[in-house]
mmCIF file of C-alpha atoms in Angstrom:
data_model
loop_
_atom_site.group_PDB
_atom_site.id
_atom_site.type_symbol
_atom_site.label_atom_id
_atom_site.label_comp_id
_atom_site.label_asym_id
_atom_site.label_seq_id
_atom_site.Cartn_x
_atom_site.Cartn_y
_atom_site.Cartn_z
ATOM 1 C CA MET A 207 -23.906 -10.289 -8.062
ATOM 2 C CA LEU A 208 -23.859 -10.303 -12.017
ATOM 3 C CA ARG A 209 -25.382 -7.105 -12.219
ATOM 4 C CA ILE A 210 -22.558 -5.520 -9.773
ATOM 5 C CA ILE A 211 -19.817 -7.311 -11.743
ATOM 6 C CA LYS A 212 -21.135 -5.749 -14.991
ATOM 7 C CA GLU A 213 -21.638 -2.314 -13.731
ATOM 8 C CA ASN A 214 -18.114 -2.211 -12.528
ATOM 9 C CA ILE A 215 -16.072 -4.450 -15.115
ATOM 10 C CA LEU A 216 -14.066 -1.585 -16.160
ATOM 11 C CA TYR A 217 -12.951 -0.905 -12.472
ATOM 12 C CA ILE A 218 -12.450 -4.621 -12.103
ATOM 13 C CA PHE A 219 -10.421 -4.920 -14.998
ATOM 14 C CA LEU A 220 -8.173 -2.103 -13.960
ATOM 15 C CA ALA A 221 -7.900 -3.520 -10.335
ATOM 16 C CA PHE A 222 -6.325 -7.104 -11.944
ATOM 17 C CA CYS A 223 -4.219 -4.652 -14.219
ATOM 18 C CA LEU A 224 -2.834 -3.002 -10.859
ATOM 19 C CA ILE A 225 -1.436 -6.651 -9.375
ATOM 20 C CA ALA A 226 -0.831 -8.334 -12.789
ATOM 21 C CA SER A 227 2.640 -7.326 -12.751
ATOM 22 C CA ALA A 228 2.661 -9.061 -8.890
ATOM 23 C CA ILE A 229 1.749 -12.019 -10.061
ATOM 24 C CA VAL A 230 4.086 -14.428 -11.533
ATOM 25 C CA ILE A 231 1.425 -16.797 -13.601
ATOM 26 C CA VAL A 232 0.019 -13.842 -15.382
ATOM 27 C CA PRO A 233 1.933 -13.337 -18.826
ATOM 28 C CA ASN A 234 2.733 -9.868 -19.509
ATOM 29 C CA GLY A 235 1.865 -8.542 -16.462
ATOM 30 C CA LEU A 236 3.855 -5.540 -16.391
ATOM 31 C CA GLN A 237 2.507 -4.801 -19.853
ATOM 32 C CA LEU A 238 -1.178 -5.140 -18.179
ATOM 33 C CA TYR A 239 0.190 -3.052 -15.389
ATOM 34 C CA LEU A 240 1.225 -0.178 -17.644
ATOM 35 C CA ILE A 241 -2.074 -0.265 -19.684
ATOM 36 C CA GLY A 242 -3.950 -0.008 -16.377
ATOM 37 C CA LEU A 243 -2.009 3.069 -15.579
ATOM 38 C CA ALA A 244 -2.153 4.547 -19.148
ATOM 39 C CA ILE A 245 -6.141 4.095 -18.694
ATOM 40 C CA LEU A 246 -6.333 5.755 -15.529
ATOM 41 C CA PHE A 247 -3.667 8.709 -16.932
ATOM 42 C CA PHE A 248 -6.003 9.496 -20.203
ATOM 43 C CA GLN A 249 -8.955 9.279 -17.851
ATOM 44 C CA SER A 250 -7.600 11.991 -15.686
ATOM 45 C CA ILE A 251 -6.490 13.751 -18.697
ATOM 46 C CA LYS A 252 -10.009 13.745 -20.409
ATOM 47 C CA ASP A 253 -11.969 14.764 -17.650
ATOM 48 C CA ASN A 254 -9.710 17.281 -15.938
ATOM 49 C CA THR A 255 -11.520 20.637 -15.824
ATOM 50 C CA GLY A 256 -8.818 22.676 -15.576
ATOM 51 C CA ASN A 257 -9.966 24.426 -12.311
ATOM 52 C CA LYS A 258 -7.433 25.690 -10.110
ATOM 53 C CA ASN A 259 -7.088 23.747 -6.982
ATOM 54 C CA LYS A 260 -5.287 24.404 -3.650
ATOM 55 C CA GLU A 261 -4.302 21.059 -3.506
ATOM 56 C CA ARG A 262 -2.023 20.401 -6.893
ATOM 57 C CA GLY A 263 0.508 22.672 -6.088
ATOM 58 C CA ALA A 264 2.528 20.445 -3.488
ATOM 59 C CA TYR A 265 2.598 17.348 -5.925
ATOM 60 C CA ILE A 266 3.685 19.452 -8.936
ATOM 61 C CA LEU A 267 6.597 21.112 -6.842
ATOM 62 C CA PHE A 268 7.619 17.449 -6.039
ATOM 63 C CA ILE A 269 7.593 16.162 -9.327
ATOM 64 C CA VAL A 270 9.850 19.622 -9.934
ATOM 65 C CA ILE A 271 12.196 18.581 -6.949
ATOM 66 C CA CYS A 272 12.387 15.168 -8.673
ATOM 67 C CA LEU A 273 13.406 16.716 -11.952
ATOM 68 C CA LEU A 274 15.743 18.795 -10.645
ATOM 69 C CA SER A 275 17.236 16.198 -8.430
ATOM 70 C CA SER A 276 17.906 13.967 -11.450
ATOM 71 C CA ILE A 277 19.451 16.842 -13.917
ATOM 72 C CA ILE A 278 21.650 17.768 -11.332
ATOM 73 C CA ASN A 279 23.109 14.375 -10.668
ATOM 74 C CA PHE A 280 22.817 13.645 -14.234
ATOM 75 C CA VAL A 281 20.491 10.705 -13.599
ATOM 76 C CA PHE A 282 17.977 10.090 -16.456
ATOM 77 C CA ASP A 283 15.793 6.823 -15.663
ATOM 78 C CA GLN A 284 12.403 6.021 -17.436
ATOM 79 C CA ARG A 285 10.946 4.896 -14.200
ATOM 80 C CA LEU A 286 10.670 9.163 -13.584
ATOM 81 C CA PHE A 287 8.773 9.474 -16.436
ATOM 82 C CA ILE A 288 6.333 6.674 -15.347
ATOM 83 C CA PHE A 289 6.409 7.995 -11.794
ATOM 84 C CA ILE A 290 5.308 11.563 -13.258
ATOM 85 C CA LEU A 291 2.104 9.887 -15.033
ATOM 86 C CA THR A 292 1.212 8.025 -11.862
ATOM 87 C CA LEU A 293 0.928 11.427 -9.903
ATOM 88 C CA VAL A 294 -0.982 12.909 -12.699
ATOM 89 C CA ALA A 295 -3.337 9.590 -12.603
ATOM 90 C CA CYS A 296 -3.400 9.728 -9.204
ATOM 91 C CA SER A 297 -3.110 12.911 -7.281
ATOM 92 C CA PRO A 298 -5.240 16.297 -7.553
ATOM 93 C CA ILE A 299 -3.012 17.671 -10.455
ATOM 94 C CA THR A 300 -5.911 16.777 -12.141
ATOM 95 C CA LEU A 301 -9.096 17.009 -10.521
ATOM 96 C CA SER A 302 -12.980 17.017 -11.532
ATOM 97 C CA THR A 303 -16.290 15.826 -10.003
ATOM 98 C CA LYS A 304 -16.234 13.038 -12.598
ATOM 99 C CA ILE A 305 -12.325 12.238 -11.795
ATOM 100 C CA VAL A 306 -13.070 11.858 -8.024
ATOM 101 C CA LYS A 307 -16.060 9.346 -8.576
ATOM 102 C CA PHE A 308 -14.090 7.344 -11.235
ATOM 103 C CA ARG A 309 -10.751 7.182 -8.802
ATOM 104 C CA GLU A 310 -13.024 6.530 -5.590
ATOM 105 C CA LYS A 311 -14.823 3.457 -7.305
ATOM 106 C CA TYR A 312 -11.261 2.301 -8.561
ATOM 107 C CA LEU A 313 -9.607 2.461 -5.316
ATOM 108 C CA PHE A 314 -12.475 0.789 -3.782
ATOM 109 C CA CYS A 315 -12.228 -1.984 -6.259
ATOM 110 C CA CYS A 316 -8.914 -2.499 -5.693
ATOM 111 C CA LEU A 317 -8.945 -2.830 -2.156
ATOM 112 C CA MET A 318 -11.365 -5.484 -2.550
ATOM 113 C CA ILE A 319 -9.102 -7.872 -4.661
ATOM 114 C CA PHE A 320 -6.703 -8.205 -1.702
ATOM 115 C CA PRO A 321 -9.033 -10.666 0.638
ATOM 116 C CA LEU A 322 -9.261 -12.635 -2.775
ATOM 117 C CA LEU A 323 -5.555 -12.435 -2.697
ATOM 118 C CA SER A 324 -5.284 -13.764 0.584
ATOM 119 C CA VAL A 325 -7.856 -16.709 -0.144
ATOM 120 C CA ILE A 326 -5.930 -17.523 -3.206
ATOM 121 C CA SER A 327 -2.573 -17.438 -1.194
ATOM 122 C CA LEU A 328 -4.198 -19.811 1.455
ATOM 123 C CA TYR A 329 -4.810 -22.464 -1.233
ATOM 124 C CA CYS A 330 -1.411 -22.043 -2.725
ATOM 125 C CA TYR A 331 -0.596 -22.948 0.695
ATOM 126 C CA PHE A 332 -2.083 -25.773 1.216
ATOM 127 C CA ALA A 333 -1.766 -26.978 -2.068
ATOM 128 C CA GLY A 334 1.929 -26.805 -2.070
ATOM 129 C CA ILE A 335 2.060 -24.015 -4.827
ATOM 130 C CA ASN A 336 5.125 -21.750 -4.718
ATOM 131 C CA CYS A 337 6.327 -19.824 -7.212
ATOM 132 C CA PHE A 338 9.304 -18.294 -5.268
ATOM 133 C CA LEU A 339 12.688 -19.169 -6.946
ATOM 134 C CA PRO A 340 15.301 -18.893 -4.141
ATOM 135 C CA ASP A 341 18.844 -17.589 -4.698
ATOM 136 C CA ASP A 342 21.792 -19.265 -3.169
ATOM 137 C CA ASN A 343 21.696 -17.526 0.192
ATOM 138 C CA ASP A 344 18.005 -18.183 0.746
ATOM 139 C CA VAL A 345 16.476 -21.081 2.450
ATOM 140 C CA SER A 346 14.149 -23.584 1.339
ATOM 141 C CA TRP A 347 11.146 -22.546 3.738
ATOM 142 C CA ASP A 348 10.149 -19.218 2.011
ATOM 143 C CA PHE A 349 6.791 -19.343 0.950
ATOM 144 C CA SER A 350 5.358 -16.869 -1.752
ATOM 145 C CA ALA A 351 2.431 -18.308 -3.290
ATOM 146 C CA LEU A 352 2.168 -16.736 -6.738
ATOM 147 C CA PHE A 353 4.134 -13.669 -5.874
ATOM 148 C CA PRO A 354 7.927 -13.751 -7.196
ATOM 149 C CA HIS A 355 9.007 -12.976 -3.712
ATOM 150 C CA PRO A 356 7.433 -13.733 -0.089
ATOM 151 C CA MET A 357 7.823 -9.811 0.829
ATOM 152 C CA TRP A 358 5.563 -9.248 -2.021
ATOM 153 C CA LEU A 359 3.146 -11.893 -0.436
ATOM 154 C CA ALA A 360 3.662 -10.172 2.888
ATOM 155 C CA ALA A 361 2.658 -6.702 1.665
ATOM 156 C CA ALA A 362 -0.743 -8.023 0.247
ATOM 157 C CA VAL A 363 -1.997 -9.881 2.947
ATOM 158 C CA GLY A 364 -0.646 -7.191 5.295
ATOM 159 C CA LEU A 365 -3.039 -4.826 3.301
ATOM 160 C CA ALA A 366 -5.922 -7.466 3.183
ATOM 161 C CA ASN A 367 -6.013 -7.923 6.668
ATOM 162 C CA GLY A 368 -6.975 -4.191 7.219
ATOM 163 C CA VAL A 369 -9.746 -4.420 4.607
ATOM 164 C CA ILE A 370 -11.074 -7.755 5.916
ATOM 165 C CA LEU A 371 -11.377 -6.470 9.586
ATOM 166 C CA TRP A 372 -13.454 -3.650 7.738
ATOM 167 C CA LEU A 373 -15.402 -6.086 6.169
ATOM 168 C CA VAL A 374 -16.337 -7.934 9.329
ATOM 169 C CA PHE A 375 -17.609 -4.460 10.875
ATOM 170 C CA GLU A 376 -19.422 -3.378 7.668
ATOM 171 C CA CYS A 377 -21.415 -6.958 6.800
ATOM 172 C CA LYS A 378 -24.878 -6.779 8.311
ATOM 173 C CA LYS A 379 -25.222 -10.391 8.545
ATOM 174 C CA ASN A 380 -23.680 -12.936 11.006
ATOM 175 C CA ILE A 381 -22.523 -15.290 8.554
ATOM 176 C CA PHE A 382 -20.430 -13.256 6.544
ATOM 177 C CA LYS A 383 -19.172 -11.547 9.617
ATOM 178 C CA TYR A 384 -17.943 -15.006 10.612
ATOM 179 C CA PHE A 385 -16.759 -15.806 7.498
ATOM 180 C CA PHE A 386 -14.530 -12.826 7.032
ATOM 181 C CA LEU A 387 -13.113 -13.384 10.944
ATOM 182 C CA ILE A 388 -11.964 -16.706 10.164
ATOM 183 C CA LEU A 389 -10.449 -15.422 6.865
ATOM 184 C CA LEU A 390 -8.646 -12.773 8.888
ATOM 185 C CA PHE A 391 -7.005 -15.408 11.449
ATOM 186 C CA PHE A 392 -5.766 -17.071 8.120
ATOM 187 C CA SER A 393 -4.695 -14.034 6.394
ATOM 188 C CA LEU A 394 -2.675 -13.149 9.402
ATOM 189 C CA PHE A 395 -1.600 -16.388 9.371
ATOM 190 C CA LEU A 396 -0.015 -16.046 5.885
ATOM 191 C CA SER A 397 1.795 -12.960 7.186
ATOM 192 C CA VAL A 398 3.611 -14.810 9.575
ATOM 193 C CA VAL A 399 4.556 -17.624 6.986
ATOM 194 C CA ALA A 400 5.333 -14.581 4.650
ATOM 195 C CA ALA A 401 8.085 -13.751 7.200
ATOM 196 C CA SER A 402 8.193 -9.723 6.799
ATOM 197 C CA ARG A 403 8.130 -8.575 10.400
ATOM 198 C CA SER A 404 7.532 -5.196 8.961
ATOM 199 C CA ALA A 405 4.471 -6.287 7.145
ATOM 200 C CA LEU A 406 2.957 -7.974 10.224
ATOM 201 C CA SER A 407 3.637 -4.994 12.493
ATOM 202 C CA ALA A 408 2.342 -2.507 10.087
ATOM 203 C CA SER A 409 -0.761 -4.793 9.497
ATOM 204 C CA LEU A 410 -1.284 -5.364 13.719
ATOM 205 C CA ILE A 411 -1.680 -1.675 13.841
ATOM 206 C CA SER A 412 -3.813 -0.772 11.203
ATOM 207 C CA LEU A 413 -5.940 -3.574 13.012
ATOM 208 C CA CYS A 414 -5.868 -1.473 16.052
ATOM 209 C CA ILE A 415 -6.597 1.368 14.624
ATOM 210 C CA ILE A 416 -9.485 -0.142 12.976
ATOM 211 C CA PHE A 417 -10.388 -1.179 16.485
ATOM 212 C CA LEU A 418 -10.344 2.510 17.751
ATOM 213 C CA ILE A 419 -12.123 4.095 14.959
ATOM 214 C CA LYS A 420 -14.893 1.482 15.224
ATOM 215 C CA SER A 421 -15.530 1.743 18.986
ATOM 216 C CA LYS A 422 -18.561 3.663 19.754
ATOM 217 C CA ASN A 423 -17.628 3.886 23.609
ATOM 218 C CA VAL A 424 -14.742 2.538 25.991
ATOM 219 C CA LYS A 425 -16.868 -0.493 27.058
ATOM 220 C CA LYS A 426 -16.734 -1.858 23.466
ATOM 221 C CA LEU A 427 -13.118 -1.312 22.809
ATOM 222 C CA ILE A 428 -12.256 -3.218 25.825
ATOM 223 C CA LEU A 429 -14.672 -6.054 24.933
ATOM 224 C CA TYR A 430 -13.169 -6.098 21.336
ATOM 225 C CA ILE A 431 -9.597 -6.009 22.952
ATOM 226 C CA CYS A 432 -10.277 -9.273 25.420
ATOM 227 C CA LEU A 433 -12.000 -11.140 22.541
ATOM 228 C CA THR A 434 -9.046 -10.594 20.400
ATOM 229 C CA SER A 435 -6.506 -11.511 23.073
ATOM 230 C CA VAL A 436 -8.361 -14.515 23.783
ATOM 231 C CA ILE A 437 -8.291 -15.598 20.067
ATOM 232 C CA LEU A 438 -4.829 -14.798 19.676
ATOM 233 C CA SER A 439 -3.641 -16.758 22.785
ATOM 234 C CA LEU A 440 -5.447 -19.901 21.247
ATOM 235 C CA THR A 441 -3.896 -19.817 17.958
ATOM 236 C CA PHE A 442 -0.701 -18.473 19.141
ATOM 237 C CA PRO A 443 0.899 -22.254 18.834
ATOM 238 C CA ILE A 444 -0.205 -22.652 15.272
ATOM 239 C CA TYR A 445 1.432 -19.033 14.396
ATOM 240 C CA TYR A 446 4.595 -19.845 16.443
ATOM 241 C CA LYS A 447 4.913 -23.032 14.624
ATOM 242 C CA SER A 448 5.184 -21.240 11.455
ATOM 243 C CA SER A 449 7.453 -18.435 12.378
ATOM 244 C CA GLU A 450 10.845 -20.293 11.671
ATOM 245 C CA ARG A 451 11.841 -18.064 9.069
ATOM 246 C CA MET A 452 10.802 -14.783 10.893
ATOM 247 C CA GLN A 453 12.694 -15.820 14.232
ATOM 248 C CA ALA A 454 15.969 -16.660 12.000
ATOM 249 C CA LYS A 455 15.752 -13.196 10.252
ATOM 250 C CA MET A 456 15.545 -11.377 14.052
ATOM 251 C CA GLU A 457 18.540 -13.891 14.969
ATOM 252 C CA TYR A 458 20.452 -12.427 11.790
ATOM 253 C CA SER A 459 19.776 -8.645 12.343
ATOM 254 C CA LYS A 460 20.749 -8.749 15.881
ATOM 255 C CA GLU A 461 24.278 -7.629 15.507
ATOM 256 C CA ASN A 462 23.696 -4.628 12.983
ATOM 257 C CA LYS A 463 22.189 -1.431 13.751
ATOM 258 C CA PHE A 464 19.644 -1.374 10.993
ATOM 259 C CA GLY A 465 19.255 -4.896 10.723
ATOM 260 C CA SER A 466 18.810 -6.772 7.458
ATOM 261 C CA ARG A 467 19.183 -2.974 6.169
ATOM 262 C CA GLU A 468 22.166 -2.285 7.177
ATOM 263 C CA LEU A 469 24.072 -1.777 3.876
ATOM 264 C CA HIS A 470 21.084 0.553 2.802
ATOM 265 C CA PHE A 471 20.684 2.576 5.158
ATOM 266 C CA SER A 472 24.396 3.508 6.338
ATOM 267 C CA SER A 473 25.225 4.153 2.922
ATOM 268 C CA GLY A 474 22.253 6.576 2.189
ATOM 269 C CA PHE A 475 22.797 8.454 5.155
ATOM 270 C CA LYS A 476 26.347 8.809 4.193
ATOM 271 C CA HIS A 477 26.137 10.365 1.030
ATOM 272 C CA LEU A 478 22.951 12.559 2.175
ATOM 273 C CA ALA A 479 25.788 14.324 3.756
ATOM 274 C CA ASP A 480 26.863 14.990 0.272
ATOM 275 C CA GLU A 481 23.510 15.892 -1.563
ATOM 276 C CA PRO A 482 21.284 17.289 1.283
ATOM 277 C CA LEU A 483 18.956 19.435 -0.579
ATOM 278 C CA LEU A 484 18.051 17.699 -3.507
ATOM 279 C CA GLY A 485 19.183 13.966 -3.030
ATOM 280 C CA SER A 486 21.133 11.700 -5.449
ATOM 281 C CA GLY A 487 18.545 11.536 -8.171
ATOM 282 C CA PHE A 488 15.239 9.930 -8.839
ATOM 283 C CA ALA A 489 15.802 5.899 -8.937
ATOM 284 C CA THR A 490 19.226 5.929 -7.428
ATOM 285 C CA ALA A 491 20.262 3.733 -4.308
ATOM 286 C CA TYR A 492 23.752 3.787 -2.477
ATOM 287 C CA TYR A 493 25.582 0.066 -2.317
ATOM 288 C CA GLY A 494 28.575 0.869 -0.396
ATOM 289 C CA ASN A 495 29.888 3.987 -2.455
ATOM 290 C CA GLN A 496 28.549 2.750 -5.513
ATOM 291 C CA LYS A 497 25.739 4.607 -6.865
ATOM 292 C CA VAL A 498 23.363 2.362 -8.587
ATOM 293 C CA VAL A 499 20.605 3.157 -11.128
ATOM 294 C CA GLY A 500 17.284 1.421 -11.405
ATOM 295 C CA ARG A 501 14.359 -0.094 -9.529
ATOM 296 C CA LEU A 502 15.598 -0.760 -6.483
ATOM 297 C CA GLU A 503 15.136 1.658 -3.420
ATOM 298 C CA SER A 504 17.118 1.943 -0.278
ATOM 299 C CA GLY A 505 14.910 -0.361 1.965
ATOM 300 C CA SER A 506 12.655 2.281 3.469
ATOM 301 C CA GLY A 507 10.037 4.117 0.940
ATOM 302 C CA TRP A 508 10.442 7.396 3.505
ATOM 303 C CA LEU A 509 14.073 7.035 3.255
ATOM 304 C CA SER A 510 13.807 6.830 -0.847
ATOM 305 C CA ILE A 511 12.393 10.116 -0.705
ATOM 306 C CA LEU A 512 15.056 11.744 1.338
ATOM 307 C CA PHE A 513 18.097 10.109 -0.058
ATOM 308 C CA GLN A 514 17.001 10.491 -3.595
ATOM 309 C CA THR A 515 15.049 13.966 -3.581
ATOM 310 C CA GLY A 516 17.042 15.502 -0.348
ATOM 311 C CA PHE A 517 15.363 17.169 2.057
ATOM 312 C CA ALA A 518 13.341 19.438 -0.221
ATOM 313 C CA GLY A 519 11.250 16.746 -1.658
ATOM 314 C CA PHE A 520 11.037 15.153 1.833
ATOM 315 C CA LEU A 521 9.470 18.317 3.396
ATOM 316 C CA VAL A 522 7.168 18.482 0.464
ATOM 317 C CA VAL A 523 5.508 15.198 0.745
ATOM 318 C CA CYS A 524 5.624 15.326 4.776
ATOM 319 C CA GLY A 525 3.382 18.711 3.950
ATOM 320 C CA ILE A 526 0.779 16.819 1.880
ATOM 321 C CA ILE A 527 0.713 14.122 4.661
ATOM 322 C CA LEU A 528 -0.053 16.746 7.349
ATOM 323 C CA ARG A 529 -2.915 18.086 4.921
ATOM 324 C CA LEU A 530 -4.682 14.726 5.487
ATOM 325 C CA LYS A 531 -5.399 15.497 9.397
ATOM 326 C CA LYS A 532 -8.364 17.375 7.951
ATOM 327 C CA ASN A 533 -10.055 14.139 7.497
ATOM 328 C CA LEU A 534 -10.229 13.038 11.005
ATOM 329 C CA LYS A 535 -12.969 14.512 12.184
ATOM 330 C CA TYR A 536 -14.724 12.599 9.406
ATOM 331 C CA LEU A 537 -13.659 9.020 10.301
ATOM 332 C CA LYS A 538 -16.182 8.103 12.958
ATOM 333 C CA THR A 539 -19.235 8.619 10.435
ATOM 334 C CA ASN A 540 -17.964 7.661 7.121
ATOM 335 C CA SER A 541 -16.832 3.900 6.760
ATOM 336 C CA LYS A 542 -15.321 4.452 3.426
ATOM 337 C CA LEU A 543 -13.462 6.943 4.668
ATOM 338 C CA GLN A 544 -12.169 4.510 7.486
ATOM 339 C CA LEU A 545 -11.041 1.930 5.136
ATOM 340 C CA TYR A 546 -8.996 4.351 3.153
ATOM 341 C CA PHE A 547 -7.518 5.746 6.079
ATOM 342 C CA VAL A 548 -6.571 2.619 7.681
ATOM 343 C CA SER A 549 -5.059 1.008 4.338
ATOM 344 C CA PHE A 550 -3.117 4.382 3.860
ATOM 345 C CA CYS A 551 -1.929 3.833 7.619
ATOM 346 C CA PHE A 552 -0.560 0.492 6.706
ATOM 347 C CA LEU A 553 1.150 1.783 3.547
ATOM 348 C CA CYS A 554 2.818 4.522 5.713
ATOM 349 C CA PHE A 555 4.013 2.091 8.499
ATOM 350 C CA HIS A 556 5.117 -0.525 5.998
ATOM 351 C CA SER A 557 7.057 2.207 4.023
ATOM 352 C CA CYS A 558 9.287 2.746 6.941
ATOM 353 C CA PHE A 559 11.027 -0.580 6.067
ATOM 354 C CA GLU A 560 9.926 -1.393 2.744
ATOM 355 C CA GLY A 561 11.122 0.973 -0.633
ATOM 356 C CA TYR A 562 7.779 1.468 -2.936
ATOM 357 C CA ILE A 563 6.605 5.158 -2.745
ATOM 358 C CA LEU A 564 8.803 6.077 -5.599
ATOM 359 C CA THR A 565 8.916 2.758 -7.409
ATOM 360 C CA SER A 566 6.594 3.277 -10.542
ATOM 361 C CA GLY A 567 6.638 -0.176 -11.820
ATOM 362 C CA TYR A 568 4.874 -1.803 -8.519
ATOM 363 C CA TYR A 569 1.487 -1.919 -7.724
ATOM 364 C CA LEU A 570 2.029 -0.551 -4.260
ATOM 365 C CA CYS A 571 3.164 2.637 -5.662
ATOM 366 C CA VAL A 572 -0.223 3.419 -7.512
ATOM 367 C CA LEU A 573 -2.282 2.397 -4.239
ATOM 368 C CA PHE A 574 -0.201 4.564 -1.936
ATOM 369 C CA TRP A 575 -0.362 7.917 -4.183
ATOM 370 C CA MET A 576 -3.925 6.750 -5.158
ATOM 371 C CA LEU A 577 -5.074 6.751 -1.557
ATOM 372 C CA ILE A 578 -3.129 10.327 -0.568
ATOM 373 C CA GLY A 579 -4.891 11.506 -3.744
ATOM 374 C CA ILE A 580 -8.541 10.667 -2.455
ATOM 375 C CA LEU A 581 -7.796 11.646 1.363
ATOM 376 C CA ASP A 582 -6.151 14.855 0.432
ATOM 377 C CA ILE A 583 -9.383 16.269 -1.331
ATOM 378 C CA TYR A 584 -11.938 14.015 0.732
ATOM 379 C CA PRO A 585 -13.271 16.694 2.976
ATOM 380 C CA ARG A 586 -14.373 18.900 -0.259
ATOM 381 C CA TYR A 587 -15.984 16.246 -2.378
ATOM 382 C CA ILE A 588 -17.339 14.020 0.795
ATOM 383 C CA THR A 589 -21.182 14.646 -0.326
ATOM 384 C CA ILE A 590 -20.237 13.638 -4.246
ATOM 385 C CA ILE A 591 -18.111 10.495 -3.048
ATOM 386 C CA GLU A 592 -21.028 9.728 -0.485
ATOM 387 C CA GLU A 593 -23.601 9.987 -3.426
ATOM 388 C CA ASN A 594 -21.378 7.778 -5.504
ATOM 389 C CA ASN A 595 -21.278 5.146 -2.984
ATOM 390 C CA GLU A 596 -24.950 5.001 -2.554
ATOM 391 C CA ARG A 597 -25.442 3.858 -6.210
#
């Protein structure tokens, strides 16, 4: 264990930097996040071979669209600069064998930290540790553990759920399988407590995808489904008892077309008609008729791309996502690829109702683009990545 930690100390440090800005008790968390991003950026610049690759063009085009959108709308925000650094550090804009090895080990280490976050959050729940500071309109039963808001906790444990189930399948010893299986149901419990319907739904979908991938035949798939159904039925009363906040949200959202995001979505679609090609500018969002420049997105990562960069940016990103289908033929045989694919699926579904794809100061933004960057080049570098995993 000590040898593994020693060999991966840089990646562990960078993984800590990634989540530092989202943990309340970490001093100077945003600065650590930026330090980690800077290390990724300079590592990419240093090891970039300069060789042409067919993948980079779409990412460069998206950066150009973001710049044009901001210039045309007279919107200038430092977050665009940080976002460009993020794409250079995470995407095939910079590429070499050394970069691929570095990013793949970094990504794996980052994903492994999320089950640990679930364990820590579970301890906080039973120890009564809650860093959420409610506003006047919030209720007293919101729980966020060490995160500043329950939605941040929900995203972390939602991602952790998929990673934990992947570990259940990957562990060779039964004692570890049972440990991670128990942890999974406690982590799902935290997903219910955090009360994010989008994170819980995206997490359940990602778990189903893992079952489908890992099932070698129909009989095993049916067995997994039946076993999971029995366990969920037995534990349902516990989950239901802790779902008061989620039920309250559902009740509140009944009268609105877009639920709790009614204001964001309606305003965004209204003003998209005025700026359809290039959108309203990077790091902008409409609240009623007022354009606000800053960190907040429209309540959906995908709609943020559409609203901020218009149909031009949205189509470019969709084109990048569609390229990832080339990985499907490797899913059944490559376990690391399964982990990255399922984690990316969670972020894709979760991003339908949470905005962080363009939020360059949020750790999920880096994870989203790092996962895309790895998945985009995976088939071409699959031999190198597999050799990297064997060490």
